[in-house]
XYZ file of C-alpha atoms in Angstrom:
606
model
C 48.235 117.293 115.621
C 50.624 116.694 112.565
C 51.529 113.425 110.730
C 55.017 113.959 110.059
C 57.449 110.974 108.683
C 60.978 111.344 109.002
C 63.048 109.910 106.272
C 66.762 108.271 106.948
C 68.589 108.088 103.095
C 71.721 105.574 103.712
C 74.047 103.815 101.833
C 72.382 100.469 102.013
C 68.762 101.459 103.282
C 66.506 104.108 103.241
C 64.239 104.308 106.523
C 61.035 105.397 107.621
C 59.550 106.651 110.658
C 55.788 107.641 110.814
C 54.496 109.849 113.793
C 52.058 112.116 115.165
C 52.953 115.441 116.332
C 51.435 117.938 118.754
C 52.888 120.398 121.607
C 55.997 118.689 121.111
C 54.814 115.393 122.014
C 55.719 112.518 119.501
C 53.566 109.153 119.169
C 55.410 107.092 117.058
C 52.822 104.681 114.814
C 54.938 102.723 112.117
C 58.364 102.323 110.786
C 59.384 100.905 107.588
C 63.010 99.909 105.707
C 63.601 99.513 102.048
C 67.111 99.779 99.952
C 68.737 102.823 99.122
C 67.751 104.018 94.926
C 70.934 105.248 93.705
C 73.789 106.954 95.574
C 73.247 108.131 98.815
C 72.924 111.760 98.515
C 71.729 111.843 94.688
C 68.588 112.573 93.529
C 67.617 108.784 92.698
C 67.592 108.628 96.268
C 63.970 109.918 95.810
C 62.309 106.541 94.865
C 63.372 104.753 97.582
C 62.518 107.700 100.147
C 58.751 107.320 98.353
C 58.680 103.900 98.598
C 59.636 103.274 102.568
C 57.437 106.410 103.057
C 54.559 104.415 101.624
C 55.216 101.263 102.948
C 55.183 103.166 106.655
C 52.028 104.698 105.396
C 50.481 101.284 104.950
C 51.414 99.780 107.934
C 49.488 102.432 109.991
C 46.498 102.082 108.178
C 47.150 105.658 107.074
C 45.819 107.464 103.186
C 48.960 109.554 101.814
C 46.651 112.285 101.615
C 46.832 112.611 105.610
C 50.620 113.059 105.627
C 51.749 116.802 106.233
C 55.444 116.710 106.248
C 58.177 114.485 104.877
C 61.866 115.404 106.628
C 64.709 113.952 105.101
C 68.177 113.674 106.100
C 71.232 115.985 105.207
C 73.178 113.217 103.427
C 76.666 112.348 102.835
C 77.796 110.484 99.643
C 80.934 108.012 100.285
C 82.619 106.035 97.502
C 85.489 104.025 98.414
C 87.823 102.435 96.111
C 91.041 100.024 96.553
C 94.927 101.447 95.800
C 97.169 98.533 95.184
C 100.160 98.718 96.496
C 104.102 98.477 94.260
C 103.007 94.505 92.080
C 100.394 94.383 89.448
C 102.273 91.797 87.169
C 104.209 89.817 89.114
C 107.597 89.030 87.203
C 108.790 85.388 86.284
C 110.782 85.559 83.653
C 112.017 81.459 83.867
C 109.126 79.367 85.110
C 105.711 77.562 84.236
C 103.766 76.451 87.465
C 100.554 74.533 87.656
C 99.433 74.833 91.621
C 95.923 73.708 91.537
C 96.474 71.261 94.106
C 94.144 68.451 93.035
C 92.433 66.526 95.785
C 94.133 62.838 95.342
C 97.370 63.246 93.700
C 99.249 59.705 93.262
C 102.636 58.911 95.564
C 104.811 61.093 97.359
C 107.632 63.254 97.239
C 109.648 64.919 94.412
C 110.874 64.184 91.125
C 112.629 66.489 88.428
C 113.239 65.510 84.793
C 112.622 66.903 81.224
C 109.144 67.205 79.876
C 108.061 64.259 77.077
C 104.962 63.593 75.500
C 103.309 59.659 76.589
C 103.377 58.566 73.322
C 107.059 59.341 72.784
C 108.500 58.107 76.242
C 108.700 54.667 75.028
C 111.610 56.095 72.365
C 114.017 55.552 75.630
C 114.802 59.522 75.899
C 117.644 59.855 77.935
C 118.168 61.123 81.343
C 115.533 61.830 84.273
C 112.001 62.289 82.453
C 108.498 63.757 83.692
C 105.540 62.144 81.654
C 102.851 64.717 80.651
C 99.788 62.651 79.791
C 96.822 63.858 77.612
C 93.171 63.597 77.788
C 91.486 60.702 76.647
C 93.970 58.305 77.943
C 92.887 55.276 80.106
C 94.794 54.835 83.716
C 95.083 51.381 83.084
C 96.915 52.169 79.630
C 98.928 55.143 81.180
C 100.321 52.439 83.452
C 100.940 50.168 81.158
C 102.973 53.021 79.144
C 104.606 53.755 82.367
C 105.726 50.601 83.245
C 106.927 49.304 79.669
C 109.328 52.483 79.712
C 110.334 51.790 82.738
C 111.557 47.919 81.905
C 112.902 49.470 78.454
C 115.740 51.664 80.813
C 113.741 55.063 81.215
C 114.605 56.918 84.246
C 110.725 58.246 85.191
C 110.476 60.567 88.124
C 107.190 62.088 88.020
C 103.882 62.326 86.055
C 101.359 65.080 85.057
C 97.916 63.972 83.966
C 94.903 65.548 82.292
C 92.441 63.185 83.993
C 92.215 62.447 87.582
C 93.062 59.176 87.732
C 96.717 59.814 89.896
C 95.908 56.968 92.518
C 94.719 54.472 90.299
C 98.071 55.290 87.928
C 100.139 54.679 90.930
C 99.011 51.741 92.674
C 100.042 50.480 89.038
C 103.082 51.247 88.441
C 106.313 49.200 88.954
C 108.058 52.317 90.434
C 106.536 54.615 92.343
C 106.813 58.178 91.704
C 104.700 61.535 91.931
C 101.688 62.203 90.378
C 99.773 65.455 90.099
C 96.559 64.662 87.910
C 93.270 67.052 86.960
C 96.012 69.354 85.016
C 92.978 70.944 82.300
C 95.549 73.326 80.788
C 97.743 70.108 80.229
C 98.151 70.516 76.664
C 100.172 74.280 77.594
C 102.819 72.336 79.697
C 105.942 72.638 77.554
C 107.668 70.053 76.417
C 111.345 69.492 76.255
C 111.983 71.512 79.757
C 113.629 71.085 82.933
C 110.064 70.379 85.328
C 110.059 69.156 88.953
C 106.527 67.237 90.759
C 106.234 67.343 94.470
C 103.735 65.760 95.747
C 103.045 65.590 99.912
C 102.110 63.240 102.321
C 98.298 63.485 103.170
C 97.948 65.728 105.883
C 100.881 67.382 104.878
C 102.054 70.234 102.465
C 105.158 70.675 99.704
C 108.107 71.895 101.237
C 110.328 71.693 98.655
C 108.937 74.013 95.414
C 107.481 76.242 98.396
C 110.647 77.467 99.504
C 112.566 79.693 97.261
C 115.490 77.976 97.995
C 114.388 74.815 97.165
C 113.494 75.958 93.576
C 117.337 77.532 93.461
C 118.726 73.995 94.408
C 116.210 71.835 91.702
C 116.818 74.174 88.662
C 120.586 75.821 89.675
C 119.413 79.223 89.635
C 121.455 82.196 90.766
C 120.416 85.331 93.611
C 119.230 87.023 90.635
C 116.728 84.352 89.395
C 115.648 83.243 92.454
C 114.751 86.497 93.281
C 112.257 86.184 90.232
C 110.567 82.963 91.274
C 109.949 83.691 94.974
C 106.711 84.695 93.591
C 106.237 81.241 92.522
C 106.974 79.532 95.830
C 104.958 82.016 97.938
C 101.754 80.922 95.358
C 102.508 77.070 96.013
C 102.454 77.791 100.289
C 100.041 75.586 101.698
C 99.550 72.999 98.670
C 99.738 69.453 98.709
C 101.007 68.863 95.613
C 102.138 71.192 93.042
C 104.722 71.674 89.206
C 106.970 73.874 88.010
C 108.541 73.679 84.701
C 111.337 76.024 83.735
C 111.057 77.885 80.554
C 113.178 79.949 77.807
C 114.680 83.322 79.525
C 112.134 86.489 78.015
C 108.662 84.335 78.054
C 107.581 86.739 80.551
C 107.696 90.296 80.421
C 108.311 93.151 82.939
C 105.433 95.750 83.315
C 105.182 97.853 86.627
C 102.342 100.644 87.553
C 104.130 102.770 90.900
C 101.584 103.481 93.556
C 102.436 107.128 93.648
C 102.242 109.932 96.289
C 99.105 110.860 97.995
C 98.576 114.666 98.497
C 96.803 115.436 101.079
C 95.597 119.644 101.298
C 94.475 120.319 104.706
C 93.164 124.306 106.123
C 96.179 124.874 107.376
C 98.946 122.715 105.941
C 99.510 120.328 102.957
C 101.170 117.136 103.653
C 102.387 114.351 100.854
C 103.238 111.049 101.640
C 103.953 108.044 99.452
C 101.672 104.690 99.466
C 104.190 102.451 99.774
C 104.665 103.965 103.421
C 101.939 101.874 104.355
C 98.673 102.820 106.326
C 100.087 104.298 109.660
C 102.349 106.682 107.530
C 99.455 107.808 106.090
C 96.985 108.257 108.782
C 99.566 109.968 110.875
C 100.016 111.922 107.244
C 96.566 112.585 107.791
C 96.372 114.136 110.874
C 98.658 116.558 110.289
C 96.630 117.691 107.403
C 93.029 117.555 109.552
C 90.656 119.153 109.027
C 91.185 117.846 105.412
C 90.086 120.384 102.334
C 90.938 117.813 99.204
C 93.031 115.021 98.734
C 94.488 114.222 94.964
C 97.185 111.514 94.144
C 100.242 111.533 91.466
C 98.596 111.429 88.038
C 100.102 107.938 86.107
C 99.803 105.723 89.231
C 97.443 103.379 91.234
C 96.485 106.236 93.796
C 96.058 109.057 91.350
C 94.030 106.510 89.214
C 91.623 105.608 91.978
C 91.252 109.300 93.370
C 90.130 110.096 89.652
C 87.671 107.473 89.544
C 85.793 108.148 92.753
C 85.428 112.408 91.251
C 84.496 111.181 87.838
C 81.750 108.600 89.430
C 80.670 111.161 91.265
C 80.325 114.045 88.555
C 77.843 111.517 86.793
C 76.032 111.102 89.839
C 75.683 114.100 90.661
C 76.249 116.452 87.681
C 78.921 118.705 89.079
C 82.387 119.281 87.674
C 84.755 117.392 88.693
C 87.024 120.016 89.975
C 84.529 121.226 92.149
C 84.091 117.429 93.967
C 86.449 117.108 97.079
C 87.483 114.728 99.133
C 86.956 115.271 102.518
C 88.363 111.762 104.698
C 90.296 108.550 103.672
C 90.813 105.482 105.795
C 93.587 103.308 104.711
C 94.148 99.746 105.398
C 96.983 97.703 105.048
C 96.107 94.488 103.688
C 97.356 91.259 101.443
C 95.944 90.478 98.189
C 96.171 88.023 95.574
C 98.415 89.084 92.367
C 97.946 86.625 89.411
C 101.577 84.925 89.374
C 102.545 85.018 85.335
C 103.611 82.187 83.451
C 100.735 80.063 85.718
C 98.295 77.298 84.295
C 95.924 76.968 86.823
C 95.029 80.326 88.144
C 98.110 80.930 90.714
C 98.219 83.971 92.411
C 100.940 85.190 95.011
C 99.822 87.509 98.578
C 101.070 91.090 97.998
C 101.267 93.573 100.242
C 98.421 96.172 99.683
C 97.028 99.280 100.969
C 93.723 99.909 100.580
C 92.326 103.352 100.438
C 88.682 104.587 101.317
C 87.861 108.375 100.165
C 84.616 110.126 100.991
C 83.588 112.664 98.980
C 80.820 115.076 100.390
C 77.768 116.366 98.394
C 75.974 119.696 99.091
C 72.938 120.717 100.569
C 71.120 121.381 97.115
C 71.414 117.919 96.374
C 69.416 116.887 99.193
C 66.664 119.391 98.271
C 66.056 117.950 95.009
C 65.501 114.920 96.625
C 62.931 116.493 98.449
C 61.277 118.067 95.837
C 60.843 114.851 94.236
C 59.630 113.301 96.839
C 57.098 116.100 97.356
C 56.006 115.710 93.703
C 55.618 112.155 94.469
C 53.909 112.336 97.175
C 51.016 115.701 97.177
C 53.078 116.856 100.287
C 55.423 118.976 101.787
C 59.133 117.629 102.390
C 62.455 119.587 103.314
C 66.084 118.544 104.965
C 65.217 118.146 108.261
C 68.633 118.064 109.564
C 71.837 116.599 109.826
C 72.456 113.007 110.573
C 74.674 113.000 113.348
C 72.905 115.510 115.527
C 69.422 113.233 114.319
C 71.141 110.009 114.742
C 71.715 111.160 118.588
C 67.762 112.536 118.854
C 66.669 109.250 118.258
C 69.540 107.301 120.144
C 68.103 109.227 123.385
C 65.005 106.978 123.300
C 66.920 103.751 123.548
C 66.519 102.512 127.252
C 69.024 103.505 129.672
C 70.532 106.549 127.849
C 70.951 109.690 128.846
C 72.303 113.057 127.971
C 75.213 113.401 126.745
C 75.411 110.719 124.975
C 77.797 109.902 121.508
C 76.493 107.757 118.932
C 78.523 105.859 116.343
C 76.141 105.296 112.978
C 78.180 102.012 111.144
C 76.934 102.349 108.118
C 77.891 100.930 104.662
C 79.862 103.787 103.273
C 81.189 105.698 106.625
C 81.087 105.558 110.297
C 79.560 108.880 111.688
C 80.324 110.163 115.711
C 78.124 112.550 117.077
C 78.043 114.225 121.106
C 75.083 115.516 122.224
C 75.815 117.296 125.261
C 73.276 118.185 128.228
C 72.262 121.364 126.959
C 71.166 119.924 123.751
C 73.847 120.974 121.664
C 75.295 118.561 119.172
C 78.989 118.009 117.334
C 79.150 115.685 114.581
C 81.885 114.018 112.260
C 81.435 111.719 109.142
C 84.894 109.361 108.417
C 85.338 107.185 105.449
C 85.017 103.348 105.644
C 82.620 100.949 107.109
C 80.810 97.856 106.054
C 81.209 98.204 102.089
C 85.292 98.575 103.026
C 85.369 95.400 105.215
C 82.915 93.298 102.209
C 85.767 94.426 99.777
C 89.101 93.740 101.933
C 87.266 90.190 102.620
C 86.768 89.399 99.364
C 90.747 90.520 98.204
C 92.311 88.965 101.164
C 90.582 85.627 100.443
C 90.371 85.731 96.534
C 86.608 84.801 96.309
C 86.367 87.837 93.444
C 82.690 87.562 94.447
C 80.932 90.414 96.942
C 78.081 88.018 97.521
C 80.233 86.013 98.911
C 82.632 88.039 101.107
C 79.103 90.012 102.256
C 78.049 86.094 104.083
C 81.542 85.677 105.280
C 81.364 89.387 106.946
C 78.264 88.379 108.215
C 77.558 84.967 109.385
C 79.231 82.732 111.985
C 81.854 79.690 110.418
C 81.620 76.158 110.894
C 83.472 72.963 108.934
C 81.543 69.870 108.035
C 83.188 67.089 109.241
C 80.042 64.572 108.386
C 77.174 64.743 106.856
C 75.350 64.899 109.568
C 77.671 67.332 112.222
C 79.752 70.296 111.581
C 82.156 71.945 114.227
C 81.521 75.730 114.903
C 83.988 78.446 115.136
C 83.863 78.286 118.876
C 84.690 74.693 118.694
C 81.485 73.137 119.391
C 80.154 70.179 117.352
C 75.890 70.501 116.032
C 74.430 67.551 114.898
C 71.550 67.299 112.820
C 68.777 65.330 112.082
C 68.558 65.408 108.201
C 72.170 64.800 105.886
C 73.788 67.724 105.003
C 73.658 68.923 101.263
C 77.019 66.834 99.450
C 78.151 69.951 98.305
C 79.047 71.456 101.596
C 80.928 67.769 102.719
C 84.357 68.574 104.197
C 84.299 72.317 103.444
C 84.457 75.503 105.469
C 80.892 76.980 105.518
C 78.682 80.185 106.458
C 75.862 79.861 108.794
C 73.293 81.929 107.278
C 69.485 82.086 107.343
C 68.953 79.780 104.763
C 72.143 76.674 105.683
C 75.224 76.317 105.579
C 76.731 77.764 102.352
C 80.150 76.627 101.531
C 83.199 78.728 100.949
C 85.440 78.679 97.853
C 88.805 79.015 99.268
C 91.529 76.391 99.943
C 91.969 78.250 103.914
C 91.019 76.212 106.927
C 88.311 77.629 109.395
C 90.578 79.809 111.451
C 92.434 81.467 108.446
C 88.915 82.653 107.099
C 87.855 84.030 110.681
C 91.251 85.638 111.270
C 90.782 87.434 108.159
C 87.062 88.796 108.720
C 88.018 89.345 111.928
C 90.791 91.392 111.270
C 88.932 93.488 108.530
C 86.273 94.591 110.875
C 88.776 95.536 113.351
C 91.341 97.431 111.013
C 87.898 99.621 109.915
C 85.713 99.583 112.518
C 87.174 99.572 115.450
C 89.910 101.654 113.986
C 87.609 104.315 112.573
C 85.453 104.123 115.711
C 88.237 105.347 117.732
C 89.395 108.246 115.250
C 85.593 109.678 114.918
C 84.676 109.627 118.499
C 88.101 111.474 119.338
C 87.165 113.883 117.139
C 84.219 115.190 119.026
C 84.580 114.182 122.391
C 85.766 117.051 124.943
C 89.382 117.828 124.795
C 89.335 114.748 122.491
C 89.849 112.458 125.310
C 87.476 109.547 125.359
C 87.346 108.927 128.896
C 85.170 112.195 128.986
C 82.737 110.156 127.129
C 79.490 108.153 129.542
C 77.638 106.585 126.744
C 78.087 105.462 123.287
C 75.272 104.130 121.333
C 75.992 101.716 117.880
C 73.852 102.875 115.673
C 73.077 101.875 111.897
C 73.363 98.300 109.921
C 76.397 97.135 111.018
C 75.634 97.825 114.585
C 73.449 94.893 114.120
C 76.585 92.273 113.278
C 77.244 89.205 115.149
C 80.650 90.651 116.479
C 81.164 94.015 115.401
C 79.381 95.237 118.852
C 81.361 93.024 121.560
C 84.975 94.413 119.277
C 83.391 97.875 120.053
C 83.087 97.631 123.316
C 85.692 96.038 124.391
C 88.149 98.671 122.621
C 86.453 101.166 124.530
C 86.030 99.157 128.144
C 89.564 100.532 129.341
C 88.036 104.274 128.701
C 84.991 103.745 131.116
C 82.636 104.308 128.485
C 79.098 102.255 128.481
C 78.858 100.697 124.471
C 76.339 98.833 123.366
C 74.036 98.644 120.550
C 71.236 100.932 120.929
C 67.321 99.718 120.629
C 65.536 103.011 119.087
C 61.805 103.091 121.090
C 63.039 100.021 122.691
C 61.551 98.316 119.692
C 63.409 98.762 116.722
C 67.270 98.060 118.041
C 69.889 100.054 116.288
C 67.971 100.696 113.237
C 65.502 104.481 112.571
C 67.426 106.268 114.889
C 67.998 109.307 112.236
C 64.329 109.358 110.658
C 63.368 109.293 114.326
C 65.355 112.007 115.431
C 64.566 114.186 112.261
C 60.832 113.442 113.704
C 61.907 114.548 117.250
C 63.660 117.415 116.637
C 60.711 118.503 114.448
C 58.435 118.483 117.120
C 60.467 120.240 119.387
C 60.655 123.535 117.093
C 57.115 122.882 116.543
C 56.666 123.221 120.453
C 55.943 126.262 122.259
């Protein structure tokens, strides 16, 4: 009998899977999950292999000493990166906006007038004016201000206030007008300028400086100019109250980075295609090129730019020249992202179209090995690459319940989504694609602005609800939870995540089903999309209905909805999908240390 641990190096976590060995028979006796040192693939990858080795060790009651073999998985590298698409300065060459939508703005509807300072409004300036107030001013002074201009002859349409006293200001006032108040770049509003306040209904949004042609009709501009601010009014969609002040022609100036042409160097064929083509165009691109040798992009653009990046992160990963790094899969997405709208105050940004691009880039088997040495060092023991993952990752799907031979697993990991077949006779076909949970965290977090991966990682992950109380909050499926205790203040009235430790609010001004339709949407555009590609490629004939079971293997498998979006794309192929349970204990998770431990003992078998 041989203790043998197999050893599963991911992009997220490294896992463990203790056993004892003998005439081919396995007895499994501990498992054990840690986070990934370093890039998958990379020799750092060693610590964490030691330290999930140990902690499996430990939990069997077994001395390292014992241990006679470590196998590790052949491991593949991916990086993926984001290629903007056409805008990365959006051009306004005639406006100021401030957008911030502040939670009580004062009055309704619009006024447009020329910018003055409070303290010189009581001069009588003539024609329509827009009062830009200051910090440190009292409302009940501002009103008094207001008011004595007002009497004096001055035609006021609208205010803009530092503080946020916008209500209080206008249940003051003599004439009621628009209000838009917590302005904290107020001092950068320009005075002297053609300006315009909208300011909605509750319940309601601006209809007015949201439509491009309602900015044409307040400030007279021609096709040309309105052109330029469309960017404006698509950053103003959806607010309640919002300003835009028209400045000097030139404030602004015109930069543009193209998006280039992605080359993409197949066996047989090389195909180009441009970016701005979208994702389909370059999928389809794609698959004329398969099986794929490199891919580069035009040097001087977005695509070339991120292509370099992902070879020169991973020539000081792994050490080797970058002309010797290729890319072997991409994924792209189309998606919408935020561009910062120039000539803002408050942070505006405008949805752009987007594609997003994941590469993977494949390391060789050397690199593996010196993780294994290294872990052997570590460790007083022998170690070596026990095999690769896909043909593993189907080993150890085999002792999930229910499963038989052949059977294709899909491993949704953090970097790629890997398809194997194992057919009856035990022989296996495998294929690694690029894109999977790290892909989905990132188009999350551009499609929704939160510039924070902590963040977009609870969104991918946890169910939604809205407090409406503090004490009940209505879930994503539209039932209502009460609760016993209040709810903490700063989750009141906001769209939250249901995670292990409460509801954690969400800092973006979408409603409930914006957010979902979004995370939704990611998963689906990568997961089920790349689901679909890889099992194509090694089912017979490609033709998925030749397919009985697929397993969901790996991290992701273990998502709230991820799973049921599997299956159901794959229901009208007669395929059984579910997520597998590896031993019937340990659900999708050790299914490639198990199988390295598996296939192990039956080579060691006589």
């Amino acid at each position: 009998m041989e203790l043998v641990v197999g050893v599963d190096v991911g992009n997220s976590t490294t896992e463990a899977c203790l056993a004892q060995v003998g005439k081919g028979a396995v007895t499994l006796l501990a498992t054990a999950l840690t986070r990934t040192t370093g890039v998958k693939g990379t020799p750092k990858n060693a610590d964490g292999a030691v330290t999930a080795v140990r902690a499996a060790l430990e939990r069997a009651g077994v001395t390292p000493d014992a241990l006679h073999r470590v196998l590790l998985n052949e491991a593949t590298p991916v990086i993926s990166g984001l290629a903007m698409e056409t805008i990365t300065e959006t051009i306004i060459t005639e406006s100021t906006m401030i957008g911030h939508n502040p939670a009580t703005p004062g009055g309704t509807g619009i006024g447009v007038g020329v910018t003055v300072a409070i303290g010189d409004v009581l001069d009588g300036p003539e024609g329509p004016v827009v009062v830009v107030v200051p910090p440190g001013w009292d409302f009940d002074d501002v009103a008094a201000t207001l008011n004595a201009a007002v009497d004096k002859g001055v035609d006021l349409t609208a205010a803009i206030l530092a503080g946020d006293d916008a209500v209080l200001v206008t249940n003051r006032l003599t004439r009621k007008v628009p209000v838009v108040d917590e302005v904290a770049a107020v001092e950068k509003v320009p005075l002297g300028m053609l300006s315009a306040v909208e300011v909605a209904p509750p319940g309601r949004t601006i209809r007015t400086l949201s439509n491009s042609y309602g900015l044409a009709t307040v400030f007279g501009l021609d096709p040309q100019q309105t052109r330029q601010v469309a960017p404006v009014a698509r950053a103003l969609t959806g607010n309640r109250s919002a300003v835009v002040v028209r400045t000097p022609t030139g404030d602004v100036t015109d930069r543009r980075i193209p998006v280039g042409e992605l080359t993409l160097r197949g066996e047989a064929r090389t195909v180009r295609v441009d970016v701005d083509a979208g994702a389909e165009a370059i999928m389809d691109a794609l698959a004329r090129a398969q099986p794929l040798v490199d891919a580069t992009g035009e040097p001087g653009t977005h695509v070339g730019g991120m292509l370099a990046q992902v070879r020169d992160t991973m020539t000081d990963i792994t050490g080797q020249p970058a002309s010797e790094i290729a890319i072997r899969d991409v994924l792209a997405v189309d998606t919408m992202v935020p561009a910062e709208v120039r000539g803002g105050l408050a942070g505006e940004v405008a949805l752009e179209n987007a594609v997003a691009l994941a590469a993977m880039v494949r390391t060789d088997r050397s690199r593996m090995q010196a993780v294994a040495d290294r872990v052997a060092d570590e460790l007083g023991t022998s170690a070596a690459v026990g095999g690769i993952e896909g043909a593993m990752a189907a080993l150890g799907a085999l002792t999930t319940p229910g499963v038989e031979r052949p059977v294709a697993v899909l491993d949704l990991g953090g970097g790629s989504t890997d398809a194997a077949l194992l057919d009856r006779d035990g022989a296996c076909v495998a294929m690694h694609v690029a894109g999977a949970g790290e892909l989905v965290t990132k188009l999350i977090d551009a499609e929704l602005a939160l510039d924070n991966r902590e963040t977009a990682e609870h969104v991918k992950r946890h169910p939604l609800a809205k407090v409406e109380s503090f004490y009940h909050l209505r879930h994503e499926d539209g039932t209502v939870q009460f609760v016993q205790e209040p709810l903490p203040p700063q989750v009141f009235a906001r769209v939250v995540t249901l995670g292990a430790d409460g509801p954690s609010p969400v800092p973006t001004r979408l409603n409930l089903d914006a957010i979902r339709r979004v995370r939704r949407e990611a998963k689906r555009r990568v997961f089920v999309v790349n689901a679909l590609r890889a099992l194509r490629q090694v089912a017979p004939r490609g033709d998925l209905r030749a397919l009985d079971f697929v397993v969901l293997l790996g991290g992701s498998a273990l998502d709230f909805e991820v799973p049921d979006m599997l299956a159901d794309a794959l229901a009208p192929y007669g395929v059984v999908c579910g997520t597998g349970n590896v031993h019937g204990t340990e659900g999708p998770r050790n299914a490639v240390a198990s199988g390295l431990v598996m296939a192990y003992a039956q080579a060691a078998a006589p």
